[in-house]
Short mmCIF file of C-alpha atoms and ligand atoms in Angstrom, two decimals:
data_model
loop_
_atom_site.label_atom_id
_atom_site.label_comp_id
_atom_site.label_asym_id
_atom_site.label_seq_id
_atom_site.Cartn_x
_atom_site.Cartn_y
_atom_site.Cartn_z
CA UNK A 1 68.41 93.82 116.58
CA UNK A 2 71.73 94.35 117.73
CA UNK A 3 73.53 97.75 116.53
CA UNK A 4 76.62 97.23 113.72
CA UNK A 5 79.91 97.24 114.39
CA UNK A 6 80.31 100.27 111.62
CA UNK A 7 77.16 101.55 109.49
CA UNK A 8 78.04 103.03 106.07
CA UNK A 9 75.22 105.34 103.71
CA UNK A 10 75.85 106.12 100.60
CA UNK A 11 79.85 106.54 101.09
CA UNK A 12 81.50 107.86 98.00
CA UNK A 13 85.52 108.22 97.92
CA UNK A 14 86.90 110.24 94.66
CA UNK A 15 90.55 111.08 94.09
CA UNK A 16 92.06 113.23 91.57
CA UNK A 17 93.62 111.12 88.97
CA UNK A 18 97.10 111.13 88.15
CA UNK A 19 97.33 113.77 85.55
CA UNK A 20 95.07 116.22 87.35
CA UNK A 21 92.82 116.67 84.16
CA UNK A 22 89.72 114.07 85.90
CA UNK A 23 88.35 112.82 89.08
CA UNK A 24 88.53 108.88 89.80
CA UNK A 25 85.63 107.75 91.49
CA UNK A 26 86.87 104.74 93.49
CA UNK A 27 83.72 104.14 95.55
CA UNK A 28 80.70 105.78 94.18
CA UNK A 29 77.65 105.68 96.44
CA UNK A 30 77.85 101.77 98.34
CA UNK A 31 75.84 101.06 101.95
CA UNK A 32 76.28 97.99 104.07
CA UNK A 33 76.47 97.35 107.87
CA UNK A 34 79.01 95.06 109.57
CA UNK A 35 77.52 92.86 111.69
CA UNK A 36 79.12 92.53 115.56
CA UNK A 37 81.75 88.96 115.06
CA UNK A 38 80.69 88.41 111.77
CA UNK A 39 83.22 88.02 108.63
CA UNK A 40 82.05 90.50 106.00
CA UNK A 41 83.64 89.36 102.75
CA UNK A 42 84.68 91.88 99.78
CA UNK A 43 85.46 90.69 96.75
CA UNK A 44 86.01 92.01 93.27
CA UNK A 45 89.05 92.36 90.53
CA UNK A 46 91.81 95.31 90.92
CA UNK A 47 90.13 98.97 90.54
CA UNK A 48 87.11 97.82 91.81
CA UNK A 49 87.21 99.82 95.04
CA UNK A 50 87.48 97.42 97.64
CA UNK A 51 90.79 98.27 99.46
CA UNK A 52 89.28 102.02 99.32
CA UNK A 53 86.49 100.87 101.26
CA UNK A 54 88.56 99.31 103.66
CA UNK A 55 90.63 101.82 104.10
CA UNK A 56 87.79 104.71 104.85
CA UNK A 57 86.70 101.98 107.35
CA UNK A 58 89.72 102.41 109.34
CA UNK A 59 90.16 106.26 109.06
CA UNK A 60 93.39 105.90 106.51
CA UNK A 61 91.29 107.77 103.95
CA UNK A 62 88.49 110.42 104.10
CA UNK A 63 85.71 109.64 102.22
CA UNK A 64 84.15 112.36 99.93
CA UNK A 65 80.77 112.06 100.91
CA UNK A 66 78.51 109.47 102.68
CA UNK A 67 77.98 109.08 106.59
CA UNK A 68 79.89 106.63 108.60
CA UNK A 69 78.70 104.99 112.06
CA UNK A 70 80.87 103.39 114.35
CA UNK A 71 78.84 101.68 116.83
CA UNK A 72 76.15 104.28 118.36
CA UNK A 73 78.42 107.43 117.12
CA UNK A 74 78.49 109.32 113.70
CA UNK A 75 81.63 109.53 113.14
CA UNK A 76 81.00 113.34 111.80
CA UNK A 77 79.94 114.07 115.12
CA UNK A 78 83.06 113.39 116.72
CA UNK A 79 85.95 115.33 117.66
CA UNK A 80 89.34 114.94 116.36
CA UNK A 81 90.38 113.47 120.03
CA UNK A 82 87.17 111.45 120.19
CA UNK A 83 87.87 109.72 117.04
CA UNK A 84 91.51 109.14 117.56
CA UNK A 85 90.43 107.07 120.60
CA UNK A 86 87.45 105.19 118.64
CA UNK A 87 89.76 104.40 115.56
CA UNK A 88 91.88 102.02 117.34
CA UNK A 89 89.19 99.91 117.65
CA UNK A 90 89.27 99.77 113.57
CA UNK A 91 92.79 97.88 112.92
CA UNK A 92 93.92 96.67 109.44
CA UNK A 93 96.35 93.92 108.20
CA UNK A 94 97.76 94.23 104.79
CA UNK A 95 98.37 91.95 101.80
CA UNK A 96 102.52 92.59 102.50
CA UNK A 97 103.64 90.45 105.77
CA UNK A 98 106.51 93.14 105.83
CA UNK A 99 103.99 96.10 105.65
CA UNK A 100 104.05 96.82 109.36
CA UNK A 101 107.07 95.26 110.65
CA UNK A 102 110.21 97.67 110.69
CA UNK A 103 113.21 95.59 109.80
CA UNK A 104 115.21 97.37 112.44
CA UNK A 105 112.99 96.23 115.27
CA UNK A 106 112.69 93.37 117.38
CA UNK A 107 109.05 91.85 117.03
CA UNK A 108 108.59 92.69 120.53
CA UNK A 109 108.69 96.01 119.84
CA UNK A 110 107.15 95.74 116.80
CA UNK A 111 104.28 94.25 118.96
CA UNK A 112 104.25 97.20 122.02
CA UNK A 113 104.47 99.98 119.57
CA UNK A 114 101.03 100.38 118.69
CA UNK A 115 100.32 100.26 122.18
CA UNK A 116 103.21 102.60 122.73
CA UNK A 117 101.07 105.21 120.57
CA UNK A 118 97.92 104.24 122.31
CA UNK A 119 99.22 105.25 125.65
CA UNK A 120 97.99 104.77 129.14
CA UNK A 121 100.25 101.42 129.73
CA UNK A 122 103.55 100.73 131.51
CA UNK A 123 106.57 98.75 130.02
CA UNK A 124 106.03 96.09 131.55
CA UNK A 125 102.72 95.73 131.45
CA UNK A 126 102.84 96.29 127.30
CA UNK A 127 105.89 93.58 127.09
CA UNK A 128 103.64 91.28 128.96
CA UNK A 129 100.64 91.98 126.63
CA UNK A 130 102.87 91.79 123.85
CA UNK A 131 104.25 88.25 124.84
CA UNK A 132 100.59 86.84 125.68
CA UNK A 133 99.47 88.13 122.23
CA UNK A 134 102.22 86.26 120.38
CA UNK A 135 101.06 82.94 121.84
CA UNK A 136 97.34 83.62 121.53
CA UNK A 137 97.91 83.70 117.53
CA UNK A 138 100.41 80.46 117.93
CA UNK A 139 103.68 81.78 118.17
CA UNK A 140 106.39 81.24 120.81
CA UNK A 141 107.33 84.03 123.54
CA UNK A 142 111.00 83.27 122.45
CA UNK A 143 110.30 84.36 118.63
CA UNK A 144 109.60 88.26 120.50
CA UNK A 145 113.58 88.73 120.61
CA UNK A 146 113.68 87.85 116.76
CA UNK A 147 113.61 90.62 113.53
CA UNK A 148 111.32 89.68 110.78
CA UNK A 149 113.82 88.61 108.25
CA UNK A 150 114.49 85.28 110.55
CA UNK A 151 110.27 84.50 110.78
CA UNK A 152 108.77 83.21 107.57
CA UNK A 153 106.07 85.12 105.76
CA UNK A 154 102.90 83.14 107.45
CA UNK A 155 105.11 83.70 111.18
CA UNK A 156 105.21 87.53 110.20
CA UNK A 157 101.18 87.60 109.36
CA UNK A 158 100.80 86.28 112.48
CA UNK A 159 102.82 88.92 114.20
CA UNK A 160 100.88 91.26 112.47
CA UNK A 161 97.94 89.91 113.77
CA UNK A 162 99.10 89.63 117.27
CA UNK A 163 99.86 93.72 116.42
CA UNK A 164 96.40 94.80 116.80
CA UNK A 165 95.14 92.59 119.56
CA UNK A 166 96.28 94.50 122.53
CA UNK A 167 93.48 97.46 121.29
CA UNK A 168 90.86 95.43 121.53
CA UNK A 169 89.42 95.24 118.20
CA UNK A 170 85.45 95.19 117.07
CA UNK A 171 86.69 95.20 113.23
CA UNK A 172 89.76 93.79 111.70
CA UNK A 173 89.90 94.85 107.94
CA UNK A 174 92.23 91.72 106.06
CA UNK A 175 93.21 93.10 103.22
CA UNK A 176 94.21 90.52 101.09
CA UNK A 177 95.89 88.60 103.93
CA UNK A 178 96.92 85.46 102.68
CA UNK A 179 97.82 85.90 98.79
CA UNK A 180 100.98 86.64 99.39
CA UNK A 181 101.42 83.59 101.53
CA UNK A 182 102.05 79.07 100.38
CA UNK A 183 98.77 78.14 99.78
CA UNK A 184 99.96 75.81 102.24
CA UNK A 185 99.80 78.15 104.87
CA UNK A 186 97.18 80.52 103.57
CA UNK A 187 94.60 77.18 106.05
CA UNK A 188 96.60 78.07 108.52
CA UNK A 189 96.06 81.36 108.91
CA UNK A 190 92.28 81.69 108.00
CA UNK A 191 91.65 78.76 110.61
CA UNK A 192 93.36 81.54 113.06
CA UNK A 193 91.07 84.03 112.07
CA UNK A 194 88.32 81.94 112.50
CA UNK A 195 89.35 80.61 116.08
CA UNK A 196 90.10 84.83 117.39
CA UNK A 197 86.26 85.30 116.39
CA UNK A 198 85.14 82.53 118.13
CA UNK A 199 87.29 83.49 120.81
CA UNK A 200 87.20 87.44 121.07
CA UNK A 201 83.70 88.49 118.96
CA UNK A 202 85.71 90.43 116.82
CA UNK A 203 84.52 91.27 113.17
CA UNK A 204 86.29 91.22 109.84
CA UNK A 205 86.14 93.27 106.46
CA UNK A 206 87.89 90.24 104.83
CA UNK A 207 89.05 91.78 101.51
CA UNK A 208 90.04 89.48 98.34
CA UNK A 209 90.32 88.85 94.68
CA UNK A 210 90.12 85.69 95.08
CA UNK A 211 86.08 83.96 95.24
CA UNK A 212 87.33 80.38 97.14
CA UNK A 213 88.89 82.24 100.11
CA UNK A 214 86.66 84.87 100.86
CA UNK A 215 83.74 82.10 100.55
CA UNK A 216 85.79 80.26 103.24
CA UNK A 217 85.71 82.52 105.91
CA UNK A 218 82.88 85.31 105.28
CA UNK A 219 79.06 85.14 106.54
CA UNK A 220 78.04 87.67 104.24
CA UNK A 221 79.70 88.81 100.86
CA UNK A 222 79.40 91.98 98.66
CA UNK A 223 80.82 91.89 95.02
CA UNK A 224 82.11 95.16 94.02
CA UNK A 225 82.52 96.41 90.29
CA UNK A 226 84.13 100.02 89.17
CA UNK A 227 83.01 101.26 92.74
CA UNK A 228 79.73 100.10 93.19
CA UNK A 229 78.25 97.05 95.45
CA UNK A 230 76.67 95.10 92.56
CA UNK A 231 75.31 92.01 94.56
CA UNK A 232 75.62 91.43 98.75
CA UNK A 233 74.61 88.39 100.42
CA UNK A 234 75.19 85.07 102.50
CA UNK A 235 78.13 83.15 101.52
CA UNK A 236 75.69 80.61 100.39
CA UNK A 237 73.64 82.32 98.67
CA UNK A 238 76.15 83.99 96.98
CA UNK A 239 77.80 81.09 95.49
CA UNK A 240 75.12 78.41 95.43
CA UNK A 241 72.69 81.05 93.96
CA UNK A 242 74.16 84.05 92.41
CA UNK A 243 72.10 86.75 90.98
CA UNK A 244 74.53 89.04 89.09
CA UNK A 245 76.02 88.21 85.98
CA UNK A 246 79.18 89.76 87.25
CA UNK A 247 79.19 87.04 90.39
CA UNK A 248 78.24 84.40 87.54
CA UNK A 249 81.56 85.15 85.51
CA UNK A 250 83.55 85.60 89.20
CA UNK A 251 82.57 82.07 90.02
CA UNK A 252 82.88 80.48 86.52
CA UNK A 253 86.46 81.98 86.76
CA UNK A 254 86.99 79.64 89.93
CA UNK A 255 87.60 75.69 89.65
CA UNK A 256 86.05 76.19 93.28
CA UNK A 257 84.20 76.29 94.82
CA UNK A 258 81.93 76.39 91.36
CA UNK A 259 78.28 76.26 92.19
CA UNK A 260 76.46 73.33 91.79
CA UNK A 261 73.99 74.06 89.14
CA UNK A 262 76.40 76.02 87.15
CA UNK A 263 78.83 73.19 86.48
CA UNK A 264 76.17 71.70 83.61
CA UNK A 265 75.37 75.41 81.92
CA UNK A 266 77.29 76.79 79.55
CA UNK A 267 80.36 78.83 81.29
CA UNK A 268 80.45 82.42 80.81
CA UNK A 269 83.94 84.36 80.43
CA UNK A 270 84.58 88.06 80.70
CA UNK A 271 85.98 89.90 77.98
CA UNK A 272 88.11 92.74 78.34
CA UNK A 273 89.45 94.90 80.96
CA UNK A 274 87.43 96.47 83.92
CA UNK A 275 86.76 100.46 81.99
CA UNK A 276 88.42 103.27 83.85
CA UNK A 277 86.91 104.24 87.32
CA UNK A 278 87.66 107.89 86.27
CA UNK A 279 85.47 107.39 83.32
CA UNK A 280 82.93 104.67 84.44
CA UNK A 281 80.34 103.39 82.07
CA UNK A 282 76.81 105.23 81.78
CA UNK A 283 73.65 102.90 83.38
CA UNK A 284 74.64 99.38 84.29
CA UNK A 285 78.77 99.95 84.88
CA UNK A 286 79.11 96.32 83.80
CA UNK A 287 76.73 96.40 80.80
CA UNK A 288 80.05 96.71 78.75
CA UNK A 289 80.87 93.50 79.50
CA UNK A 290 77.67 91.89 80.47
CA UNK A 291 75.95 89.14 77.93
CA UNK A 292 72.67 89.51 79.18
CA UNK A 293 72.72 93.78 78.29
CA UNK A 294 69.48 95.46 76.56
CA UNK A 295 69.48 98.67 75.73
CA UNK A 296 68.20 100.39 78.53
CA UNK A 297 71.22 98.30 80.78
CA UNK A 298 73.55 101.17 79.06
CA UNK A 299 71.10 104.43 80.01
CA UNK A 300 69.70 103.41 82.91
CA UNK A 301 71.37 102.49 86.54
CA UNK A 302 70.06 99.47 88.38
CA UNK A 303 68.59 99.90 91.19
CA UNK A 304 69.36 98.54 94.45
CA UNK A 305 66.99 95.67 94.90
CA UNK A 306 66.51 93.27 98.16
CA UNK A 307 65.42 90.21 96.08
CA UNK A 308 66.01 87.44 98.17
CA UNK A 309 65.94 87.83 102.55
CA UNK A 310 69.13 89.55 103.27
CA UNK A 311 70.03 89.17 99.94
CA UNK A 312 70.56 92.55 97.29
CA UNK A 313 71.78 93.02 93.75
CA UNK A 314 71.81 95.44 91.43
CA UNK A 315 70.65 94.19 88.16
CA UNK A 316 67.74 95.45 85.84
CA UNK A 317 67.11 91.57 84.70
CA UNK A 318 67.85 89.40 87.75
CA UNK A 319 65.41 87.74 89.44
CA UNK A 320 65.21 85.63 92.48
CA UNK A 321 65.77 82.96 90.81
CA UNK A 322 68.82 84.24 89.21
CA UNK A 323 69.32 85.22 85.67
CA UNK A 324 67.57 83.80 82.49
CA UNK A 325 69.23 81.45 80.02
CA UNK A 326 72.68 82.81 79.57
CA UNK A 327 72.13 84.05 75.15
CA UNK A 328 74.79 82.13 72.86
CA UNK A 329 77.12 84.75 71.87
CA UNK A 330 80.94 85.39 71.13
CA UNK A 331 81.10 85.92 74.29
CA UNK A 332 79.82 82.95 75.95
CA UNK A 333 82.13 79.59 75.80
CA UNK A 334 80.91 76.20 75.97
CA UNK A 335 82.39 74.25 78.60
FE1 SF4 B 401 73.82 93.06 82.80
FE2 SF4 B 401 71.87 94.83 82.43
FE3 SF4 B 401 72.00 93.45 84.70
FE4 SF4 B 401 73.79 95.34 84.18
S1 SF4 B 401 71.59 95.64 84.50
S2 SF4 B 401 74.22 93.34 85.00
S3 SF4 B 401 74.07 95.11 81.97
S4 SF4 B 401 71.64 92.63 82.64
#
């Protein structure tokens, strides 16, 4: 089988929380391999620890505890030098167009300065890269003498994509890429995604709230809740079969894409907020919110099960079939 991009074991990130008195545990034990040129989707609402993981991915934070692989190396194993060379292989785009883009600078140099950091180039040579990147993700060489307050928001995404070409990627983590784009645009610019895979093998941590566009791009997607990986799967599994209850209520939240067989059941609709990652529910994290809950949900944590090929949840009560006949309570609406 051919070896993951990045291989992470029970990676846990915790910060101190604001006040100092508690420790917020933003990712709390998850493991999951990225696949060489596949899109690994990451989905879940705010808190649930998804941007964390993405950023550990790329080095931005540390994480607490865990092992990380990148490619054949543990990335404990390296040296400070060794890793600073490996990491720029790990690039990430951000959910602000403006994020990386210094108003003061030319998107030409914009576009050379990460190579600038790399090293090992000459002007001319990074100007040249920089000019062949801009048209690779549809942009014209002319737009290079430009600032980014004269490109629209989907021309500066691009930019920021052609950004981390020149390093040669093997993961891109997209952290909520489009949602601050049209919607008009946000095709656009996952059908650009899609055609760099095709074209350069690169793989994606692609990193939303949002169900419909992660389904449209990822081969695989993991549903996170309070800090934990409570389901991971193929797309289509994932939406034509969920197991979770917490991936049922995602996808009833969704006109679409709204799984086949769920469109004639009764809808189910979360109630209340996601609880505090600093002071996470004991057992089941979601059993605060879950209709199906029994008593041992709230004592006991799930364990990690491989129900389906390829396919894992973490769910007392699921089976591969998915869950049983959602119970009539206040908490259930009819559709
Ligand atoms: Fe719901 Fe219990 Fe499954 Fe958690 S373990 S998702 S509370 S049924």
């Amino acid at each position: 089988m051919t070896r993951p991009v990045v291989s992470v074991r029970d990676l846990v990130v915790r910060f101190p929380s604001l006040d100092g008195s508690s420790e917020v545990r933003a990712v709390d034990g998850v493991s999951f391999d990225i696949r060489p040129g596949e899109t690994f989707g990451v989905i879940g609402e705010s808190g649930s620890g998804k941007s964390t993981v993405g950023r550990t991915l790329v080095g931005l934070l540390a994480p607490t505890s865990g092992t990380m692989a990148f490619g054949d190396r543990d990335r404990a194993a390296m040296t400070r030098a060794e890793w600073r060379t490996e990491r720029r292989h790990y690039q990430m785009i951000f959910q602000d167009p403006n994020a990386a883009l210094n108003p003061r600078m030319t998107i030409l140099d914009s576009l050379t300065e990460p190579m600038r950091i790399a090293g090992g180039r000459s002007k001319a040579d990074m100007q040249d890269t920089a000019l062949a990147a801009l048209e690779k993700v549809g942009l014209r060489r002319d737009m290079a003498q430009r600032y980014p307050h004269e490109l629209s928001g989907g021309q500066k995404q691009r930019v920021n994509i052609a950004r981390v070409l020149p390093l040669s990627p093997r993961l891109i983590v997209c952290d909520e890429v489009v949602a601050a784009l049209d919607v008009s645009i946000r095709g656009e610019i996952l059908n650009l995604f899609k055609e760099l895979q095709d074209d350069l093998g690169v793989a994606y941590a692609f990193i939303a709230h949002d169900i419909s566009v992660v389904a449209q791009i990822s081969d695989r997607i993991a549903v996170t809740y309070l800090g934990q990986f409570v389901e991971l799967g193929p797309t289509e599994g994932i939406i034509d079969d969920p197991l979770h209850p917490y991936t049922v209520a995602l996808l009833s939240a969704e006109p679409q894409p709204l799984p086949t067989h769920l469109r004639h059941r009764r809808r189910m609709t979360l109630e209340g907020d996601i609880p505090s990652p600093a002071n996470p529910p004991s057992g089941c994290r979601f059993h605060t919110r879950c209709p199906w809950a029994t008593p041992d949900c709230a004592s006991l944590e799930p364990e990690w099960r491989e129900l389906k090929p390829d396919h894992r949840v973490a769910c007392h009560h699921a089976t591969e079939k998915g869950m049983p006949p959602l119970p009539v309570r206040e908490s259930v609406s009819s559709d």
